[in-house]
């Protein structure tokens, strides 16, 4: 590669060559030699200029022509420049690719907008959330593609410190939070985040507070009425006091049960399974729970217990106990007097199963998937009159999931229901033939 200044040598060569040919021409008396040499030089320079012009017109991908002297320097200089440009371009392309990869990996939909609001570029998530098509939608105005009135109002207001929540144009069940961020020279970036889960949690929290307040209001209203009534009574003899006091006691009991269930549920939802986990003596636990259910039933139902005593599970005894007593008290509550309740502890299909079957009122099929939701009741008025908190099955579901288990419900209206808790992680702790019926 020629790097030094070629002009002194070229000037010297031309001057020396010209002087020599002129002297030679004068000495020999042939002056046209000078003319011929000058023309030769002109033709040479023209041919080099022609090569350069052809190369400039042709694809820049080709290397420039090779040459000697000053032309060689010019061609080499162009070659060098071309190489530098190519390296710079490759670096830029690589940078751009990395930027796009980064933008595509972002957890938000991102659209780059021009000063006029035209969409210049967007990542994959933006296509997914907003249904944009690349490259057909390129250059379109964002306002033409997202036509939700709240978004239009957001654009008109131009308050970029705020964000707007709209349903996704692709799937109205999903909620998007859209925010516009100005940057650079009047450029804007639109960020779209899927906040469906957050939105659902927010709604759940609001509903939950509403439900708890509602559940507490009824007993509080009763208590308030009673206390007013007591205040107005002229004489407070024991006989007259008995009924209001019993009612007050009942309502206090209801509030206590609600608060206890709420505390238990919140512990189950937020705390990790506690340390006190060991093999649970299921026969003892079941016998105890069935005795309690019999006391609750007060001989209105016939309650039978059958168990395979060799089956054991590891877990938190208190949590399992609370799940079992919720299933049993429901069976008692929702089965008319004279009905039958069968409690069975057995192994089937790779799991230890606790089935509580009753001959009660049953649950219509469309309610079954929602029974474990907090405060969900089939017959709201009747269930709360029966003294339920509406949290029992939510507690059962949480306890089971903390023990790797699940709840299955089969039911027929007017015939009865079977609630089965399945524990896939179980062991045989004794003789498989040992079973008890009581
Ligand atoms: P509750 O405190 O109201 O009993 P749960 O969460 O324990 O709350 O139960 C939710 C709803 O499921 C009840 O209100 C009732 O409608 C229905 N349910 C639960 N167990 C039974 C059952 N064994 N038979 C019929 N319906 C039931």
Short mmCIF file of C-alpha atoms and ligand atoms in Angstrom, two decimals:
data_model
loop_
_atom_site.label_atom_id
_atom_site.label_comp_id
_atom_site.label_asym_id
_atom_site.label_seq_id
_atom_site.Cartn_x
_atom_site.Cartn_y
_atom_site.Cartn_z
CA UNK A 1 0.00 0.00 0.00
CA UNK A 2 1.39 3.43 -0.98
CA UNK A 3 1.37 5.80 1.95
CA UNK A 4 3.99 8.52 1.20
CA UNK A 5 3.29 11.75 -0.72
CA UNK A 6 3.51 10.78 -4.44
CA UNK A 7 3.46 14.30 -5.83
CA UNK A 8 7.19 15.30 -5.62
CA UNK A 9 8.24 12.09 -7.40
CA UNK A 10 5.49 12.45 -10.01
CA UNK A 11 6.36 16.12 -10.60
CA UNK A 12 10.01 15.25 -10.85
CA UNK A 13 9.36 12.36 -13.26
CA UNK A 14 7.14 14.47 -15.49
CA UNK A 15 9.54 17.43 -15.50
CA UNK A 16 12.62 15.25 -16.13
CA UNK A 17 10.83 13.16 -18.84
CA UNK A 18 9.48 16.36 -20.51
CA UNK A 19 12.92 18.06 -20.45
CA UNK A 20 14.64 14.98 -21.84
CA UNK A 21 12.16 14.53 -24.69
CA UNK A 22 12.26 18.27 -25.53
CA UNK A 23 16.08 18.28 -25.59
CA UNK A 24 16.10 15.03 -27.60
CA UNK A 25 13.58 16.50 -30.06
CA UNK A 26 15.58 19.75 -30.44
CA UNK A 27 18.88 17.84 -30.83
CA UNK A 28 17.53 15.42 -33.44
CA UNK A 29 15.31 18.01 -35.11
CA UNK A 30 12.14 15.90 -34.58
CA UNK A 31 9.75 18.21 -32.64
CA UNK A 32 6.64 15.96 -33.03
CA UNK A 33 8.28 13.59 -30.48
CA UNK A 34 7.39 16.15 -27.80
CA UNK A 35 3.84 16.26 -29.04
CA UNK A 36 3.65 12.44 -29.10
CA UNK A 37 5.00 12.18 -25.54
CA UNK A 38 2.48 14.80 -24.30
CA UNK A 39 -0.37 12.99 -26.05
CA UNK A 40 0.78 9.66 -24.51
CA UNK A 41 0.66 11.19 -21.05
CA UNK A 42 -2.81 12.61 -21.71
CA UNK A 43 -4.10 9.25 -22.98
CA UNK A 44 -2.67 7.49 -19.92
CA UNK A 45 -4.32 9.93 -17.53
CA UNK A 46 -7.61 9.77 -19.41
CA UNK A 47 -7.61 5.96 -19.30
CA UNK A 48 -7.04 6.02 -15.52
CA UNK A 49 -9.81 8.61 -15.08
CA UNK A 50 -12.07 6.37 -17.20
CA UNK A 51 -11.32 3.35 -14.95
CA UNK A 52 -12.09 5.42 -11.89
CA UNK A 53 -15.36 6.74 -13.33
CA UNK A 54 -16.45 3.20 -14.34
CA UNK A 55 -15.70 1.91 -10.88
CA UNK A 56 -17.66 4.75 -9.27
CA UNK A 57 -20.65 3.91 -11.46
CA UNK A 58 -20.42 0.17 -10.86
CA UNK A 59 -21.27 -1.57 -7.57
CA UNK A 60 -19.31 -0.29 -4.61
CA UNK A 61 -18.88 -3.87 -3.53
CA UNK A 62 -16.08 -4.31 -6.09
CA UNK A 63 -12.56 -3.37 -5.10
CA UNK A 64 -11.26 -0.16 -6.84
CA UNK A 65 -8.90 -0.62 -9.86
CA UNK A 66 -5.17 -1.00 -9.26
CA UNK A 67 -2.67 1.53 -10.64
CA UNK A 68 0.79 3.09 -10.37
CA UNK A 69 2.06 6.46 -9.34
CA UNK A 70 -0.43 9.12 -8.37
CA UNK A 71 -3.33 7.05 -9.72
CA UNK A 72 -2.17 4.11 -7.62
CA UNK A 73 -2.29 6.39 -4.57
CA UNK A 74 -5.79 7.58 -5.44
CA UNK A 75 -7.06 4.01 -5.97
CA UNK A 76 -5.41 2.77 -2.76
CA UNK A 77 -6.88 5.71 -0.81
CA UNK A 78 -10.37 4.88 -2.09
CA UNK A 79 -9.82 1.22 -1.26
CA UNK A 80 -8.83 2.17 2.28
CA UNK A 81 -11.85 4.44 2.71
CA UNK A 82 -14.15 1.73 1.40
CA UNK A 83 -12.73 -0.78 3.85
CA UNK A 84 -13.19 1.66 6.76
CA UNK A 85 -16.78 2.34 5.72
CA UNK A 86 -17.51 -1.36 5.43
CA UNK A 87 -16.09 -2.00 8.92
CA UNK A 88 -18.10 0.90 10.33
CA UNK A 89 -21.25 -0.33 8.64
CA UNK A 90 -20.74 -3.88 9.93
CA UNK A 91 -20.26 -2.49 13.44
CA UNK A 92 -23.41 -0.39 13.13
CA UNK A 93 -25.44 -3.30 11.78
CA UNK A 94 -24.21 -5.48 14.64
CA UNK A 95 -25.10 -2.75 17.17
CA UNK A 96 -28.55 -2.35 15.64
CA UNK A 97 -29.11 -6.12 15.71
CA UNK A 98 -28.06 -6.23 19.36
CA UNK A 99 -30.40 -3.32 20.14
CA UNK A 100 -33.29 -5.12 18.40
CA UNK A 101 -32.52 -8.36 20.20
CA UNK A 102 -32.48 -6.42 23.48
CA UNK A 103 -35.75 -4.66 22.65
CA UNK A 104 -37.32 -7.97 21.67
CA UNK A 105 -36.24 -9.52 24.96
CA UNK A 106 -37.88 -6.70 26.93
CA UNK A 107 -40.91 -7.76 28.99
CA UNK A 108 -42.93 -4.84 27.58
CA UNK A 109 -44.27 -4.09 24.13
CA UNK A 110 -42.19 -1.20 22.73
CA UNK A 111 -42.96 1.07 19.77
CA UNK A 112 -40.64 3.80 18.51
CA UNK A 113 -42.71 6.77 17.32
CA UNK A 114 -41.63 9.70 15.18
CA UNK A 115 -42.30 13.29 16.24
CA UNK A 116 -45.53 13.12 14.22
CA UNK A 117 -46.71 9.94 15.96
CA UNK A 118 -45.91 7.53 13.10
CA UNK A 119 -44.79 4.09 14.11
CA UNK A 120 -41.22 3.54 13.02
CA UNK A 121 -40.25 0.32 14.71
CA UNK A 122 -41.69 -2.08 17.33
CA UNK A 123 -40.75 -5.27 19.09
CA UNK A 124 -42.42 -8.68 19.04
CA UNK A 125 -44.45 -8.12 22.22
CA UNK A 126 -45.94 -4.93 20.77
CA UNK A 127 -47.08 -6.97 17.74
CA UNK A 128 -48.59 -9.55 20.08
CA UNK A 129 -50.33 -7.12 22.46
CA UNK A 130 -51.57 -4.64 19.87
CA UNK A 131 -51.89 -6.83 16.77
CA UNK A 132 -49.37 -4.80 14.72
CA UNK A 133 -48.11 -6.27 11.43
CA UNK A 134 -44.54 -5.71 10.34
CA UNK A 135 -43.85 -4.12 7.88
CA UNK A 136 -47.40 -3.34 6.64
CA UNK A 137 -48.24 -1.07 9.60
CA UNK A 138 -44.93 0.78 9.52
CA UNK A 139 -45.44 4.53 9.12
CA UNK A 140 -49.07 4.33 10.31
CA UNK A 141 -50.22 6.67 13.03
CA UNK A 142 -50.61 4.97 16.39
CA UNK A 143 -53.97 6.69 16.94
CA UNK A 144 -55.35 4.92 13.85
CA UNK A 145 -54.40 1.51 15.16
CA UNK A 146 -55.36 1.78 18.83
CA UNK A 147 -58.86 3.17 18.69
CA UNK A 148 -59.88 2.86 22.34
CA UNK A 149 -61.48 6.18 23.54
CA UNK A 150 -59.38 6.27 26.71
CA UNK A 151 -56.21 5.93 24.66
CA UNK A 152 -57.39 8.72 22.33
CA UNK A 153 -58.02 10.93 25.38
CA UNK A 154 -54.55 10.07 26.72
CA UNK A 155 -52.94 11.09 23.42
CA UNK A 156 -54.94 14.31 23.33
CA UNK A 157 -54.03 15.25 26.90
CA UNK A 158 -50.30 14.75 26.28
CA UNK A 159 -49.60 14.21 29.98
CA UNK A 160 -46.76 11.72 29.62
CA UNK A 161 -46.27 11.37 33.37
CA UNK A 162 -49.49 9.32 33.48
CA UNK A 163 -50.34 5.94 31.98
CA UNK A 164 -53.59 4.57 30.60
CA UNK A 165 -55.21 1.14 31.13
CA UNK A 166 -57.06 -0.37 28.18
CA UNK A 167 -58.14 -3.86 27.12
CA UNK A 168 -55.77 -5.44 24.60
CA UNK A 169 -57.16 -5.02 21.03
CA UNK A 170 -55.99 -8.59 20.42
CA UNK A 171 -57.63 -10.21 23.44
CA UNK A 172 -60.13 -8.08 25.41
CA UNK A 173 -59.71 -10.38 28.43
CA UNK A 174 -56.20 -9.02 28.91
CA UNK A 175 -55.52 -5.55 30.33
CA UNK A 176 -52.67 -3.39 29.05
CA UNK A 177 -51.05 -0.43 30.73
CA UNK A 178 -49.80 2.00 28.08
CA UNK A 179 -47.31 4.75 28.74
CA UNK A 180 -45.60 7.15 26.33
CA UNK A 181 -42.05 8.22 27.10
CA UNK A 182 -40.60 11.21 25.21
CA UNK A 183 -36.89 11.09 24.36
CA UNK A 184 -34.28 12.53 21.97
CA UNK A 185 -35.34 15.02 19.33
CA UNK A 186 -39.17 14.97 19.77
CA UNK A 187 -39.10 11.19 19.48
CA UNK A 188 -41.45 9.10 21.60
CA UNK A 189 -41.48 5.54 22.79
CA UNK A 190 -44.73 3.76 23.59
CA UNK A 191 -44.47 1.06 26.26
CA UNK A 192 -47.29 -1.47 26.65
CA UNK A 193 -47.30 -3.77 29.69
CA UNK A 194 -49.62 -6.72 30.27
CA UNK A 195 -51.08 -6.03 33.75
CA UNK A 196 -53.88 -8.62 33.59
CA UNK A 197 -52.59 -10.49 36.63
CA UNK A 198 -52.05 -7.28 38.62
CA UNK A 199 -55.50 -6.07 37.62
CA UNK A 200 -57.03 -9.39 38.69
CA UNK A 201 -55.26 -9.21 42.07
CA UNK A 202 -56.40 -5.63 42.54
CA UNK A 203 -60.01 -6.61 41.79
CA UNK A 204 -59.68 -9.62 44.10
CA UNK A 205 -58.38 -7.44 46.89
CA UNK A 206 -61.21 -4.97 46.43
CA UNK A 207 -63.80 -7.77 46.35
CA UNK A 208 -62.22 -9.35 49.40
CA UNK A 209 -62.42 -6.17 51.48
CA UNK A 210 -66.01 -5.72 50.28
CA UNK A 211 -66.89 -9.30 51.21
CA UNK A 212 -65.32 -9.15 54.66
CA UNK A 213 -67.08 -5.88 55.44
CA UNK A 214 -70.36 -7.36 54.24
CA UNK A 215 -69.89 -10.53 56.32
CA UNK A 216 -69.15 -8.48 59.44
CA UNK A 217 -71.96 -6.03 58.89
CA UNK A 218 -74.80 -8.53 59.44
CA UNK A 219 -73.74 -9.73 62.90
CA UNK A 220 -72.77 -6.19 63.89
CA UNK A 221 -76.22 -4.90 62.88
CA UNK A 222 -77.84 -7.65 64.95
CA UNK A 223 -75.63 -6.81 67.94
CA UNK A 224 -76.39 -3.12 67.60
CA UNK A 225 -80.14 -3.83 67.46
CA UNK A 226 -79.92 -6.04 70.53
CA UNK A 227 -77.93 -3.52 72.54
CA UNK A 228 -80.46 -0.78 71.65
CA UNK A 229 -83.28 -3.10 72.68
CA UNK A 230 -81.53 -3.87 75.96
CA UNK A 231 -81.04 -0.17 76.59
CA UNK A 232 -84.73 0.47 76.19
CA UNK A 233 -85.81 -2.32 78.55
CA UNK A 234 -87.06 -1.03 81.86
CA UNK A 235 -86.44 -4.08 83.96
CA UNK A 236 -83.70 -6.58 83.19
CA UNK A 237 -84.99 -9.88 84.47
CA UNK A 238 -83.15 -13.02 83.60
CA UNK A 239 -85.96 -14.57 81.59
CA UNK A 240 -86.35 -11.60 79.26
CA UNK A 241 -82.60 -11.35 78.86
CA UNK A 242 -82.11 -14.96 77.85
CA UNK A 243 -83.19 -14.64 74.21
CA UNK A 244 -81.29 -11.44 73.27
CA UNK A 245 -78.20 -12.74 75.04
CA UNK A 246 -78.39 -16.03 73.14
CA UNK A 247 -78.75 -14.13 69.86
CA UNK A 248 -75.81 -11.90 70.73
CA UNK A 249 -73.77 -14.92 71.62
CA UNK A 250 -74.61 -16.50 68.28
CA UNK A 251 -73.53 -13.40 66.34
CA UNK A 252 -70.34 -13.04 68.36
CA UNK A 253 -69.61 -16.71 67.59
CA UNK A 254 -70.16 -16.01 63.90
CA UNK A 255 -67.75 -13.07 63.90
CA UNK A 256 -65.17 -15.06 65.85
CA UNK A 257 -65.39 -17.94 63.34
CA UNK A 258 -65.01 -15.47 60.47
CA UNK A 259 -61.96 -13.81 62.00
CA UNK A 260 -60.41 -17.21 62.86
CA UNK A 261 -60.94 -18.46 59.30
CA UNK A 262 -59.55 -15.25 57.85
CA UNK A 263 -56.45 -15.49 59.99
CA UNK A 264 -55.96 -19.16 59.10
CA UNK A 265 -56.42 -18.46 55.40
CA UNK A 266 -53.99 -15.58 55.45
CA UNK A 267 -51.43 -17.78 57.24
CA UNK A 268 -51.94 -20.53 54.66
CA UNK A 269 -51.52 -18.07 51.82
CA UNK A 270 -48.51 -16.19 53.08
CA UNK A 271 -46.50 -18.50 55.30
CA UNK A 272 -44.37 -21.34 54.10
CA UNK A 273 -45.45 -24.75 55.42
CA UNK A 274 -44.36 -24.69 59.09
CA UNK A 275 -41.67 -26.89 60.59
CA UNK A 276 -43.98 -29.19 62.57
CA UNK A 277 -44.33 -31.68 59.71
CA UNK A 278 -44.20 -35.35 60.45
CA UNK A 279 -46.16 -38.50 59.73
CA UNK A 280 -49.72 -37.82 60.76
CA UNK A 281 -51.63 -40.46 62.69
CA UNK A 282 -54.57 -40.40 60.32
CA UNK A 283 -56.72 -43.05 62.09
CA UNK A 284 -56.60 -41.04 65.33
CA UNK A 285 -57.21 -37.77 63.52
CA UNK A 286 -60.15 -39.13 61.53
CA UNK A 287 -61.74 -40.75 64.58
CA UNK A 288 -61.49 -37.45 66.45
CA UNK A 289 -62.93 -35.45 63.52
CA UNK A 290 -65.81 -37.90 63.01
CA UNK A 291 -66.64 -37.74 66.74
CA UNK A 292 -66.80 -33.95 66.46
CA UNK A 293 -69.03 -34.19 63.38
CA UNK A 294 -71.34 -36.56 65.26
CA UNK A 295 -71.56 -34.02 68.07
CA UNK A 296 -72.35 -31.28 65.55
CA UNK A 297 -74.97 -33.45 63.86
CA UNK A 298 -76.55 -34.21 67.21
CA UNK A 299 -77.84 -37.53 65.90
CA UNK A 300 -79.64 -35.98 62.96
CA UNK A 301 -77.47 -37.99 60.55
CA UNK A 302 -75.89 -41.38 60.48
CA UNK A 303 -72.16 -40.94 60.10
CA UNK A 304 -69.91 -43.89 59.17
CA UNK A 305 -66.12 -44.05 59.06
CA UNK A 306 -64.12 -46.64 57.08
CA UNK A 307 -60.35 -46.43 56.95
CA UNK A 308 -57.30 -48.23 55.72
CA UNK A 309 -55.10 -47.82 58.78
CA UNK A 310 -51.90 -48.58 56.90
CA UNK A 311 -52.06 -45.29 54.99
CA UNK A 312 -50.09 -42.34 56.25
CA UNK A 313 -49.18 -38.91 54.99
CA UNK A 314 -46.54 -36.44 56.05
CA UNK A 315 -47.65 -32.95 56.88
CA UNK A 316 -48.92 -30.43 59.34
CA UNK A 317 -51.44 -32.13 61.64
CA UNK A 318 -53.33 -28.95 62.54
CA UNK A 319 -53.76 -27.92 58.91
CA UNK A 320 -54.99 -31.38 57.85
CA UNK A 321 -57.30 -31.44 60.84
CA UNK A 322 -58.82 -28.13 59.85
CA UNK A 323 -59.33 -29.33 56.23
CA UNK A 324 -61.04 -32.55 57.42
CA UNK A 325 -63.32 -30.76 59.86
CA UNK A 326 -64.35 -28.26 57.19
CA UNK A 327 -65.36 -31.09 54.84
CA UNK A 328 -67.22 -32.89 57.62
CA UNK A 329 -69.01 -29.83 58.98
CA UNK A 330 -70.13 -28.97 55.43
CA UNK A 331 -71.54 -32.47 54.99
CA UNK A 332 -73.46 -32.05 58.27
CA UNK A 333 -74.60 -28.50 57.41
CA UNK A 334 -75.78 -29.25 53.91
CA UNK A 335 -77.48 -32.61 54.55
CA UNK A 336 -81.05 -32.70 55.82
CA UNK A 337 -81.83 -34.58 59.03
CA UNK A 338 -82.07 -38.32 58.42
CA UNK A 339 -79.34 -38.21 55.78
CA UNK A 340 -76.21 -40.33 55.68
CA UNK A 341 -72.56 -39.30 55.70
CA UNK A 342 -69.78 -41.74 54.72
CA UNK A 343 -66.18 -40.93 55.52
CA UNK A 344 -63.62 -43.19 53.80
CA UNK A 345 -59.81 -43.20 53.96
CA UNK A 346 -58.39 -45.45 51.23
CA UNK A 347 -55.79 -45.69 48.47
CA UNK A 348 -56.77 -45.43 44.81
CA UNK A 349 -55.12 -44.35 41.57
CA UNK A 350 -51.75 -43.64 43.16
CA UNK A 351 -53.08 -41.43 45.95
CA UNK A 352 -54.35 -41.67 49.49
CA UNK A 353 -57.94 -40.44 49.38
CA UNK A 354 -60.22 -38.99 51.99
CA UNK A 355 -63.76 -39.08 50.65
CA UNK A 356 -66.64 -37.41 52.47
CA UNK A 357 -69.89 -38.48 50.80
CA UNK A 358 -73.29 -37.20 51.89
CA UNK A 359 -76.87 -37.59 50.82
CA UNK A 360 -77.46 -33.84 51.08
CA UNK A 361 -78.87 -31.21 48.78
CA UNK A 362 -76.00 -31.44 46.24
CA UNK A 363 -74.41 -28.70 44.16
CA UNK A 364 -75.50 -27.72 40.61
CA UNK A 365 -72.62 -28.51 38.18
CA UNK A 366 -71.87 -24.91 37.14
CA UNK A 367 -71.14 -23.94 40.77
CA UNK A 368 -68.64 -26.76 41.36
CA UNK A 369 -65.52 -25.13 39.80
CA UNK A 370 -66.04 -21.99 41.95
CA UNK A 371 -66.72 -23.63 45.35
CA UNK A 372 -63.16 -23.11 46.60
CA UNK A 373 -63.23 -19.34 45.92
CA UNK A 374 -63.33 -17.22 49.05
CA UNK A 375 -66.89 -16.33 50.09
CA UNK A 376 -68.40 -18.28 47.21
CA UNK A 377 -71.70 -19.85 48.19
CA UNK A 378 -74.31 -21.72 46.18
CA UNK A 379 -77.24 -20.30 48.11
CA UNK A 380 -75.89 -17.20 49.75
CA UNK A 381 -78.67 -16.44 52.22
CA UNK A 382 -79.13 -20.02 53.31
CA UNK A 383 -75.42 -20.78 53.67
CA UNK A 384 -74.74 -17.78 55.89
CA UNK A 385 -77.84 -18.60 57.96
CA UNK A 386 -76.34 -22.06 58.41
CA UNK A 387 -73.43 -20.33 60.12
CA UNK A 388 -70.83 -20.84 57.41
CA UNK A 389 -68.11 -18.27 56.82
CA UNK A 390 -67.80 -19.03 53.11
CA UNK A 391 -64.10 -19.71 53.64
CA UNK A 392 -64.15 -23.42 54.51
CA UNK A 393 -63.41 -24.86 51.07
CA UNK A 394 -60.85 -22.11 50.31
CA UNK A 395 -59.02 -23.30 53.44
CA UNK A 396 -59.33 -26.95 52.31
CA UNK A 397 -57.89 -26.10 48.89
CA UNK A 398 -54.90 -24.25 50.36
CA UNK A 399 -54.15 -26.95 52.90
CA UNK A 400 -54.26 -29.63 50.22
CA UNK A 401 -52.02 -27.73 47.83
CA UNK A 402 -49.49 -27.22 50.67
CA UNK A 403 -49.45 -31.01 51.01
CA UNK A 404 -49.11 -31.72 47.28
CA UNK A 405 -52.77 -32.76 47.14
CA UNK A 406 -55.97 -31.62 45.47
CA UNK A 407 -59.74 -31.61 45.93
CA UNK A 408 -62.21 -33.37 43.65
CA UNK A 409 -65.94 -32.78 43.87
CA UNK A 410 -68.75 -34.85 42.39
CA UNK A 411 -72.33 -33.95 43.12
CA UNK A 412 -75.89 -34.43 42.03
CA UNK A 413 -78.60 -32.02 43.05
CA UNK A 414 -81.04 -33.66 45.46
CA UNK A 415 -78.94 -36.85 45.67
CA UNK A 416 -75.75 -35.83 47.43
CA UNK A 417 -72.11 -34.83 47.06
CA UNK A 418 -68.71 -36.43 47.48
CA UNK A 419 -65.75 -34.21 48.35
CA UNK A 420 -62.49 -36.16 47.95
CA UNK A 421 -59.11 -34.93 49.15
CA UNK A 422 -56.33 -36.72 47.22
CA UNK A 423 -52.76 -36.97 48.54
CA UNK A 424 -50.38 -38.41 45.92
CA UNK A 425 -47.48 -38.28 48.45
CA UNK A 426 -48.48 -41.00 50.88
CA UNK A 427 -46.85 -43.97 52.54
CA UNK A 428 -47.87 -47.37 53.81
CA UNK A 429 -47.09 -47.28 57.51
CA UNK A 430 -48.41 -50.63 58.59
CA UNK A 431 -50.29 -53.74 57.60
CA UNK A 432 -52.19 -53.10 54.35
CA UNK A 433 -55.05 -55.35 55.47
CA UNK A 434 -55.76 -53.34 58.62
CA UNK A 435 -58.99 -51.47 58.19
CA UNK A 436 -61.53 -50.14 60.59
CA UNK A 437 -65.22 -49.43 60.29
CA UNK A 438 -67.05 -47.36 62.89
P1 LIG B 1 -69.55 -22.17 53.92
O1 LIG B 1 -68.96 -21.62 55.14
O2 LIG B 1 -70.59 -21.31 53.32
O3 LIG B 1 -69.98 -23.59 54.10
P2 LIG B 1 -67.53 -23.31 52.23
O4 LIG B 1 -66.38 -22.69 51.56
O5 LIG B 1 -67.22 -24.39 53.19
O6 LIG B 1 -68.36 -22.14 52.87
O7 LIG B 1 -68.50 -23.87 51.13
C1 LIG B 1 -68.84 -23.06 50.04
C2 LIG B 1 -70.22 -23.42 49.51
O8 LIG B 1 -70.18 -24.74 48.94
C3 LIG B 1 -71.29 -23.52 50.59
O9 LIG B 1 -71.84 -22.26 50.84
C4 LIG B 1 -72.29 -24.47 49.97
O10 LIG B 1 -73.13 -23.76 49.11
C5 LIG B 1 -71.41 -25.39 49.11
N1 LIG B 1 -71.13 -26.70 49.79
C6 LIG B 1 -70.03 -27.03 50.48
N2 LIG B 1 -70.11 -28.30 50.92
C7 LIG B 1 -71.28 -28.79 50.49
C8 LIG B 1 -71.96 -30.04 50.62
N3 LIG B 1 -71.42 -31.06 51.29
N4 LIG B 1 -73.18 -30.16 50.03
C9 LIG B 1 -73.73 -29.16 49.36
N5 LIG B 1 -73.15 -27.94 49.19
C10 LIG B 1 -71.95 -27.75 49.75
#
